[in-house]
XYZ file of C-alpha atoms in Angstrom:
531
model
C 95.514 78.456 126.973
C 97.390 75.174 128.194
C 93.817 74.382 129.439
C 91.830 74.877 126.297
C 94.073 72.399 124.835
C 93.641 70.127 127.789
C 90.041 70.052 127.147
C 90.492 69.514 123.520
C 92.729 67.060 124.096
C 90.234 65.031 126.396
C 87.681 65.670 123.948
C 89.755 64.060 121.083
C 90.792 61.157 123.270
C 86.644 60.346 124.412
C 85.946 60.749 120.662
C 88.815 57.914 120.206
C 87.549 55.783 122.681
C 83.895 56.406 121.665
C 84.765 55.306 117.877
C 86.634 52.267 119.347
C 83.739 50.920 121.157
C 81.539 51.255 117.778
C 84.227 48.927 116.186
C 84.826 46.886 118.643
C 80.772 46.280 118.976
C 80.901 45.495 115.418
C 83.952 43.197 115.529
C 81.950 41.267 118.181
C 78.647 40.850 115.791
C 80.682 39.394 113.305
C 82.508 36.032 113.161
C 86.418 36.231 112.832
C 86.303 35.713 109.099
C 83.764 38.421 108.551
C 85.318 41.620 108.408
C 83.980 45.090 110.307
C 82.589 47.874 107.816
C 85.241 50.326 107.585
C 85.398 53.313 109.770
C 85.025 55.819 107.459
C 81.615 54.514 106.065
C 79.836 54.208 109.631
C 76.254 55.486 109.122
C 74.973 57.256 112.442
C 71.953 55.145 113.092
C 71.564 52.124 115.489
C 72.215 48.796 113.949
C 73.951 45.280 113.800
C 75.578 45.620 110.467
C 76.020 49.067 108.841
C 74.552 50.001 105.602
C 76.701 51.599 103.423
C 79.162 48.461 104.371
C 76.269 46.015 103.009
C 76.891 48.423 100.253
C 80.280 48.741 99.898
C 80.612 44.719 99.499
C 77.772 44.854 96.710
C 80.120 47.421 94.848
C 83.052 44.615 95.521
C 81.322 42.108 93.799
C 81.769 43.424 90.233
C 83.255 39.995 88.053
C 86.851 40.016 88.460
C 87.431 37.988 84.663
C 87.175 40.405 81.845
C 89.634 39.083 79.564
C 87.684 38.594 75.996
C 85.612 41.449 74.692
C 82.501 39.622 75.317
C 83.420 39.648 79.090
C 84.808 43.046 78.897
C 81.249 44.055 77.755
C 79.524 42.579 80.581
C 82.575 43.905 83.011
C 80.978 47.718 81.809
C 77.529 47.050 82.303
C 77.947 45.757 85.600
C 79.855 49.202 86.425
C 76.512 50.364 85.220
C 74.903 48.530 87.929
C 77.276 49.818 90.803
C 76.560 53.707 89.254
C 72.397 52.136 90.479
C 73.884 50.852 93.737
C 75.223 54.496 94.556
C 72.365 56.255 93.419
C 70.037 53.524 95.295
C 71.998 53.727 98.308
C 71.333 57.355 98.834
C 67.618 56.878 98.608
C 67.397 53.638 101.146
C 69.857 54.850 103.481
C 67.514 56.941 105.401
C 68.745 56.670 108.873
C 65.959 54.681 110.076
C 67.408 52.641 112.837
C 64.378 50.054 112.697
C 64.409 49.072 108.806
C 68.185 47.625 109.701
C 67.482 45.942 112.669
C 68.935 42.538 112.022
C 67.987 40.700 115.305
C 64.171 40.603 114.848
C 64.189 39.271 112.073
C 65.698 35.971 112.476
C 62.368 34.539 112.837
C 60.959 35.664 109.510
C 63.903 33.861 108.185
C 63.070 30.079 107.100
C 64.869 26.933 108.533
C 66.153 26.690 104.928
C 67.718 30.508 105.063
C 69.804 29.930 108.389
C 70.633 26.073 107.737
C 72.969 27.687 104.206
C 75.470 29.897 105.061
C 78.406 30.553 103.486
C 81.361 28.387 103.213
C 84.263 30.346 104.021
C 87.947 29.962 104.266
C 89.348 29.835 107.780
C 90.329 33.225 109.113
C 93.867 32.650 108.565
C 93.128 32.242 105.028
C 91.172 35.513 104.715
C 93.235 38.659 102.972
C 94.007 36.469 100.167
C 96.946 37.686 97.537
C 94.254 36.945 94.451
C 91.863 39.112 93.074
C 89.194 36.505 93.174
C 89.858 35.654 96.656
C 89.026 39.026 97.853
C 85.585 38.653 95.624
C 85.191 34.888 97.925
C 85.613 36.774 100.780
C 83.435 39.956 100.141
C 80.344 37.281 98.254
C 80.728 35.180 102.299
C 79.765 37.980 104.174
C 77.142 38.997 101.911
C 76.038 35.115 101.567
C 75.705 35.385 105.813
C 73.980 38.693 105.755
C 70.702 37.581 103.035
C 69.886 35.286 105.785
C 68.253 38.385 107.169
C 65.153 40.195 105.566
C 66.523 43.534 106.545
C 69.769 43.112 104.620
C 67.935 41.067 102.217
C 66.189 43.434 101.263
C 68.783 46.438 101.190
C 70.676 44.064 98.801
C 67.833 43.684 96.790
C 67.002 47.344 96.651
C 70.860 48.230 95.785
C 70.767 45.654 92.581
C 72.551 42.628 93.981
C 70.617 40.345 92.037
C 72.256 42.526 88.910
C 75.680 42.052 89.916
C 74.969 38.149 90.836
C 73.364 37.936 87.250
C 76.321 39.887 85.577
C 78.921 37.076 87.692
C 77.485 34.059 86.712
C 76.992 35.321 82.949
C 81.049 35.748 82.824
C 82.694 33.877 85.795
C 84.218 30.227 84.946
C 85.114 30.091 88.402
C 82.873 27.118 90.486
C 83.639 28.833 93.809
C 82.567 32.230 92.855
C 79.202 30.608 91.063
C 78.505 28.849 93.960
C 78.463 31.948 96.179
C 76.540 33.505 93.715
C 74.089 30.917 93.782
C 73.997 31.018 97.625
C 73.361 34.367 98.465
C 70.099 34.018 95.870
C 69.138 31.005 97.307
C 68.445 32.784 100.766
C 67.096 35.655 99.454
C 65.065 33.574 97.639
C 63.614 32.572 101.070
C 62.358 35.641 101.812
C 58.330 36.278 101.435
C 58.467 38.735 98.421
C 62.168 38.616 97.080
C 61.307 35.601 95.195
C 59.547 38.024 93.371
C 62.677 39.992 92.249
C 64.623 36.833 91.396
C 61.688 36.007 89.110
C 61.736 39.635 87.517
C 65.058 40.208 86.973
C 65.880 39.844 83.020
C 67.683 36.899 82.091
C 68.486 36.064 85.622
C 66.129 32.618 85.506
C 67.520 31.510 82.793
C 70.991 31.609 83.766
C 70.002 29.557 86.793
C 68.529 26.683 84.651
C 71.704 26.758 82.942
C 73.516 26.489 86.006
C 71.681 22.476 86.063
C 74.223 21.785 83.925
C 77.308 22.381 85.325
C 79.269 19.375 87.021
C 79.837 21.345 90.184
C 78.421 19.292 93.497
C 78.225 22.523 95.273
C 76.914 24.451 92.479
C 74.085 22.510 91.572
C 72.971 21.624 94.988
C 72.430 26.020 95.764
C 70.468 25.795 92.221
C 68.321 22.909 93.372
C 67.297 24.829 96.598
C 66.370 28.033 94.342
C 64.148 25.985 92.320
C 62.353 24.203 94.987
C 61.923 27.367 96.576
C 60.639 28.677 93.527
C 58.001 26.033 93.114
C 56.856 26.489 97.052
C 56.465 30.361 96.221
C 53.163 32.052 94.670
C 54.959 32.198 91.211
C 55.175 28.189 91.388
C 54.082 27.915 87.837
C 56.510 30.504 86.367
C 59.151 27.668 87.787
C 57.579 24.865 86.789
C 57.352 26.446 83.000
C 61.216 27.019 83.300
C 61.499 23.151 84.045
C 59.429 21.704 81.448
C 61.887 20.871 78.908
C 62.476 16.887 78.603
C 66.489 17.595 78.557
C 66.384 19.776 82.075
C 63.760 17.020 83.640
C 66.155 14.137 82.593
C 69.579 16.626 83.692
C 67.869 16.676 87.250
C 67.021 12.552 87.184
C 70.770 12.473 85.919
C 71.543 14.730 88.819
C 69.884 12.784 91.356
C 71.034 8.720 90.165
C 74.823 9.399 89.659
C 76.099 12.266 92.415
C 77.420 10.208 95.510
C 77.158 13.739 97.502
C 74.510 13.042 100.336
C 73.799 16.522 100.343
C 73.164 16.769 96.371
C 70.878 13.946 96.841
C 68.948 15.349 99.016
C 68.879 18.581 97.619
C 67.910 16.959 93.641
C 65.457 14.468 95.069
C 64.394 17.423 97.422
C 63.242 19.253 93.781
C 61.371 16.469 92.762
C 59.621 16.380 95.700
C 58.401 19.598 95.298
C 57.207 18.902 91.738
C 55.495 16.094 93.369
C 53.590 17.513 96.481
C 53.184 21.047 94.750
C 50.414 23.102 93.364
C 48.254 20.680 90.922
C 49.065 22.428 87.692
C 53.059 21.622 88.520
C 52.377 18.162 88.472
C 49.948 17.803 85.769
C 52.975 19.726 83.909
C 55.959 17.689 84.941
C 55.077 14.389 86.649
C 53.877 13.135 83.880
C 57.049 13.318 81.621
C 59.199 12.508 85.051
C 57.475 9.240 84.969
C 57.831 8.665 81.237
C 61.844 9.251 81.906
C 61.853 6.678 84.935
C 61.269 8.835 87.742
C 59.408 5.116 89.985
C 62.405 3.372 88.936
C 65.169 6.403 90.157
C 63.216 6.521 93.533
C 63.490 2.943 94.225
C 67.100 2.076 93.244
C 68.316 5.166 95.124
C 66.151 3.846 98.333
C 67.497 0.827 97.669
C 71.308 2.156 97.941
C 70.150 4.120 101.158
C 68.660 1.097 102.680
C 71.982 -0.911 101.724
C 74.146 1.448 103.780
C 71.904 1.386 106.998
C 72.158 -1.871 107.531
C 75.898 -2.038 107.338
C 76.662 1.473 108.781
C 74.733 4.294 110.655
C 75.850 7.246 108.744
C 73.917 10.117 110.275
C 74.250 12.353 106.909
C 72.545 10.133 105.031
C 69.767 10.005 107.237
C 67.771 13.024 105.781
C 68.967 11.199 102.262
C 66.462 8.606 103.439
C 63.906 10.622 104.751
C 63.563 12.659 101.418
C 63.262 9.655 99.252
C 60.801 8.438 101.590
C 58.597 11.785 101.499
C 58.792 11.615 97.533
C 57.930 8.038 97.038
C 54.744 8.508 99.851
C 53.731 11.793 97.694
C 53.431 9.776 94.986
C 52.372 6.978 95.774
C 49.142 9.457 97.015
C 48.681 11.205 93.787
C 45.250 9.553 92.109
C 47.197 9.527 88.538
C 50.352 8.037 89.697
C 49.762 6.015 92.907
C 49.494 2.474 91.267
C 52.618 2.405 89.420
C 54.437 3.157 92.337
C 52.292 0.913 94.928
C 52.763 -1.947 92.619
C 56.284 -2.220 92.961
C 57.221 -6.070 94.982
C 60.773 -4.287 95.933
C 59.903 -1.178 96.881
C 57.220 -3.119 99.006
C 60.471 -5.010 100.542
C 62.512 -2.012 101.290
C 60.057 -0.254 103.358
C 58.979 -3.526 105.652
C 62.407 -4.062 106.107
C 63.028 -0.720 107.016
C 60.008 -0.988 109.646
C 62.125 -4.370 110.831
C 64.999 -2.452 112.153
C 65.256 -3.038 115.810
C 66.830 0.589 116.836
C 64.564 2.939 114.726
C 65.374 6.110 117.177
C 67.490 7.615 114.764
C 65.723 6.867 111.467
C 62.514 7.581 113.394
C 60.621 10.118 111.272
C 61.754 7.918 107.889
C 60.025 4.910 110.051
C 56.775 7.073 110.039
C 57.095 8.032 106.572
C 57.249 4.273 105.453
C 54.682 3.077 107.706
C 52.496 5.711 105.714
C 53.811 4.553 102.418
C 52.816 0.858 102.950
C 49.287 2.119 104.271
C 48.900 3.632 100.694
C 50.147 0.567 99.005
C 48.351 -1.911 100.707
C 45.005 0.355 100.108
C 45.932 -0.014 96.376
C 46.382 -3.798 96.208
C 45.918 -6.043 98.795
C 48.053 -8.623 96.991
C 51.112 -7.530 99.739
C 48.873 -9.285 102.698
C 50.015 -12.717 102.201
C 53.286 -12.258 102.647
C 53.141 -10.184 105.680
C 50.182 -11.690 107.112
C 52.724 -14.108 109.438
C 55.549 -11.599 109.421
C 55.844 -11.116 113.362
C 58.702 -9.155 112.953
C 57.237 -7.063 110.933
C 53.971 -6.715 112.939
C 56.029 -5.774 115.901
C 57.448 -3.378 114.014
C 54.683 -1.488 113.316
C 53.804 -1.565 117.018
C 57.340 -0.477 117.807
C 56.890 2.551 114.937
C 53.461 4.056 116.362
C 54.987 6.185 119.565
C 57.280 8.396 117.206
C 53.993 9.132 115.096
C 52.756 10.448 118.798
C 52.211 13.885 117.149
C 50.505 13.561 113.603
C 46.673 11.735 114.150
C 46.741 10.733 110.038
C 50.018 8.503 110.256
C 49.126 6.964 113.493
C 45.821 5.905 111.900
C 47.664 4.958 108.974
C 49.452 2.334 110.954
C 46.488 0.760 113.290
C 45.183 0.703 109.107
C 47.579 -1.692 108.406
C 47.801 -3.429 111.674
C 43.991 -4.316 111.061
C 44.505 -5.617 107.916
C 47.116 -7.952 109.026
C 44.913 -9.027 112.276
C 41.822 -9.448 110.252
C 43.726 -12.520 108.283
C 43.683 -14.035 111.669
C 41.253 -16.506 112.067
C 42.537 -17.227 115.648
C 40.304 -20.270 115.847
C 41.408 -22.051 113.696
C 44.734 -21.722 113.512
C 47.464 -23.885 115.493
C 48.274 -22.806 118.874
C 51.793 -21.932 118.390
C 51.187 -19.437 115.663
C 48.369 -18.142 118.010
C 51.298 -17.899 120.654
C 53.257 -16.213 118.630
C 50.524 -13.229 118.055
C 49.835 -12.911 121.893
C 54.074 -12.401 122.365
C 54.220 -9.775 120.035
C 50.742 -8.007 121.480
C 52.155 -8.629 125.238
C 55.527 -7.497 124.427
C 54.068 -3.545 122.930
C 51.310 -3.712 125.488
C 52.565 -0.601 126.954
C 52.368 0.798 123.102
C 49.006 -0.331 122.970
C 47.346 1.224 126.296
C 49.270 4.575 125.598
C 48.060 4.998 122.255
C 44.797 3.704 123.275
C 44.568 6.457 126.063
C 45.574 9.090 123.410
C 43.208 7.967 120.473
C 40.272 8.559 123.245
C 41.724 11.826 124.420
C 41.662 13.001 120.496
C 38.384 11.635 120.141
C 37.094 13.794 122.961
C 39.135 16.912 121.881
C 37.525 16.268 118.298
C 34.268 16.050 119.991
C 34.531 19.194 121.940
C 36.070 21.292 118.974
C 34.508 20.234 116.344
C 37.459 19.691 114.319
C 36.449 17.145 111.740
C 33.140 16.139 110.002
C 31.146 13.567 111.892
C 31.067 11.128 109.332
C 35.214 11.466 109.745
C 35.036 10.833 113.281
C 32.489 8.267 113.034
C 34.702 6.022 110.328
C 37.934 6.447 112.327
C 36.032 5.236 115.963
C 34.528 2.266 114.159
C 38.260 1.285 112.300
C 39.387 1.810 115.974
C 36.982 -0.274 117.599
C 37.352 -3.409 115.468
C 41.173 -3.175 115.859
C 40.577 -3.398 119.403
C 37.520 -6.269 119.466
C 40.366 -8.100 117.257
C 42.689 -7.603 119.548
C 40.337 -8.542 122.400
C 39.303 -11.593 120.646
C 42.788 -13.058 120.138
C 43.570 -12.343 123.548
C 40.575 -14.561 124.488
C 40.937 -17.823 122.063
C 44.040 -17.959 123.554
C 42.799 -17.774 127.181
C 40.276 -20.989 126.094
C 43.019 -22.708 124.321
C 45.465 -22.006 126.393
C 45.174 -25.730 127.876
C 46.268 -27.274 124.677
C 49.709 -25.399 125.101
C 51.371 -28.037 127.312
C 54.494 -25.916 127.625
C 53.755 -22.685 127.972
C 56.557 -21.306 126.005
C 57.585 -20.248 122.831
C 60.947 -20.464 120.940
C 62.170 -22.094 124.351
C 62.758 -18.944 126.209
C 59.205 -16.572 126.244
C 56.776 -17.937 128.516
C 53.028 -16.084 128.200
C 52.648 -14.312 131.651
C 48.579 -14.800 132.296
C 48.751 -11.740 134.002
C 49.702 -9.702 131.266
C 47.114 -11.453 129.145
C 44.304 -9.780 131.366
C 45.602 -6.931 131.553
C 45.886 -6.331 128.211
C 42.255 -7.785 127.316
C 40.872 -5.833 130.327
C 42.664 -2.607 128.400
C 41.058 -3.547 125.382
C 37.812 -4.319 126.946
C 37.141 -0.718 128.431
C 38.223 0.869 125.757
C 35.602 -0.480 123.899
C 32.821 -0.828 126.152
């Protein structure tokens, strides 16, 4: 006898320890302010987060304000919706170990899903006294888990958009919107959930209602939706929602007042999507964008950006820069739209100054981006040239610019476009000898520059060759644009070597003598790349 209960005993006590190795293995998967599913709802399958516990925090989400009868109305229907989330449940809860694997799928999530988490309160803030704290907490860990297609997707399937809807129809509360608003925005990032956002009656339409709220946080989750929207395959069901003067000018409004870097970039971010999107978005809403001042909001809010980089370094306004950038070159490439904005004398003067900087390393990828943007511009007027034509600070720093564009063929050739244009003002015979000096300092001091990219354009050219990659009359234009940058080059290199006599001193500004052996090395560079 005294053994059978020894053996139960045992058995009770490895059951114990078994069920405290689950939770602990739970505990571990989650960060401290992310609670474990509880015990009792454990579903027997093998998986990061449990089920029924994505469930149980759906059910937790009804809205906690029901004080008119308006509210109280949309209080019961959303106990409708939790009634679906049982009966759902029951259906999608199958036991399959594989449809809830969380860890391979953090690849099918975008860089946009796993860059927005929630915001949380710190873990010894959690267990708040407040109703609507205890929603906060449950709408973080739910806001965590949609970064995941798996749990995505069970959300989806157990009505979460629903109760999200039902929330943001009654809650006055900015925290609890924004939550809302996050845990749609990644789901929204997942390849066929956009679908259910887009389906889901009324849903929409409280989001473009959401644009007007004063909320930073708020209206920088609704942003993201909407330029996730206009990415997706229903881009023009988006675009439709967005046509209205008053939202277009609410989102300019949006974009020129907020001093939250992160609101910038996600409002001009928006834009930029109706920009660069599908052609029927922008021959919907560019048009009335630009009527509103959309050229004018661009540049001023460069302008500001450009204002605090040369005083300060601030590295969260960096991708502030960079976005303003990408939305000014868009459209400043759009054949309806690009003179307007390639006619502008300041914007012209932001962008070379930009270029001027003498550490770029930081700003690197907005350096690219503007070196792009004055390509376009100086392809649309030439009446820029003049002023740059002598500029040697500015032609080093296009010289300085072309290793970070290492990686993308179009913006390096984009560069050597305007570098030709300022060499082929050159008329290196005639002019005076010190301005001639001053053209073989700048091409001596980026000679390395020069003979690298030199070395790769010929590589390209032979992979091009090889693969086939682009038509031949393609190939054919860029090798001859490369060629007579290079004979120019060549050419100054040479006057120089002839007038070189005339120079009595030998150096320039007092300090920068011209090395002769750099000279010929740099011409010989030149010469065989050529030949």
């Amino acid at each position: 006898m005294e053994d059978d209960e020894a053996k139960q005993r045992r058995k009770l006590e490895e059951e114990e320890e078994d069920f405290d190795e689950r939770r602990e293995q739970i505990e571990n998967d989650f960060p401290s302010h992310h609670p474990p599913p509880p015990p009792d709802e454990f579903f027997d399958i093998s998986t990061t987060v449990d089920p029924s516990y994505v469930i149980s925090l759906i059910r937790k989400l009804l809205p906690v304000d029901s004080g008119t009868d308006e509210r109280h109305n949309h209080h019961m229907n959303a106990d409708n919706v939790v009634h679906g989330v049982v009966a759902v449940s029951r259906n999608t809860s199958n036991g399959d170990p594989e449809s809830m694997d969380i860890e391979d799928n953090h690849n099918e999530s975008t860089s946009e899903v796993r860059g927005t988490v929630s915001s949380c309160r710190e873990p010894g803030m959690l267990g708040g006294s407040s109703v609507e704290e205890a929603w906060e907490d449950h709408g973080c860990v739910l806001w965590d888990l949609a970064a995941s297609r798996t749990h995505a997707e069970l959300m989806v399937q157990n009505l979460i958009l629903e109760v999200l809807h039902a929330n943001l129809m009654v809650s006055t509360s900015p925290r609890i919107r924004e939550i809302c608003l996050g845990i749609i925005g990644n789901l929204a990032c997942h390849e066929g959930l956009l679908k259910h956002i887009e389906s889901t009656a009324g849903l929409v339409n409280i989001l473009v209602g959401q644009l007007f709220h004063d909320d930073t946080q708020c209206l920088s989750e609704v942003c993201r939706i909407f330029t996730t929207g206009l990415y997706g395959a229903g881009c023009t069901f988006w675009a439709d929602c967005l046509q209205s003067d008053d939202i277009l000018r609410r989102i300019l409004w949006i974009a020129e007042n907020t001093l939250n870097p992160h609101l910038i970039e996600k409002s001009v971010g928006l834009l930029l999507g109706i920009i660069e999107g599908q052609p029927e978005i922008g021959q919907l809403l560019i048009p009335p964008l630009m009527n509103l001042g959309l050229t004018g909001l661009l540049i001023n809010l460069l302008s500001v950006e450009m204002s605090k980089l040369t005083k300060e370094r601030i590295p969260e306004r960096y991708p502030v820069l960079e976005i303003i950038l990408r939305a000014i070159e868009a459209l400043s490439a759009s054949d309806s739209h690009s003179k307007e904005i390639c006619s502008g004398k300041e914007l012209f003067q932001l962008v070379c100054d930009l270029l001027k900087l003498q550490d770029k390393t930081e700003v690197a990828t907005s350096c690219v981006t503007a070196g792009v943007l004055i390509a376009n511009m100086l392809s649309e007027t030439v009446d820029f040239i003049p002023e740059v034509s002598q500029d040697f600070s500015f032609l080093e720093g296009l010289f300085s610019t072309l290793p970070f564009a290492s990686d993308d063929v179009e913006a390096r050739r984009a560069f050597w476009n305007v570098i030709a244009r300022l060499l082929a003002r050159v008329n290196e015979s005639e002019i005076n000898t010190l301005c001639l000096s001053q053209y073989i300092l700048v091409l001596l001091s980026k000679a390395d520059i020069i003979e690298d990219d030199l070395l790769d354009t010929q590589l390209e050219d032979s992979n091009e060759e090889s693969q086939n990659s682009f038509p031949s009359q393609i190939k054919s234009s860029a090798r001859t644009i490369a060629r007579q940058q290079i004979r120019k080059i060549e050419s100054i290199l040479n006057n120089w070597n002839v007038r070189k006599e005339d120079f009595q001193e030998e150096t320039v500004n007092g300090n920068c003598s011209i090395n002769l052996a750099d000279v010929k090395r740099l011409s010989d560079c030149c010469h065989r790349y050529i030949k």
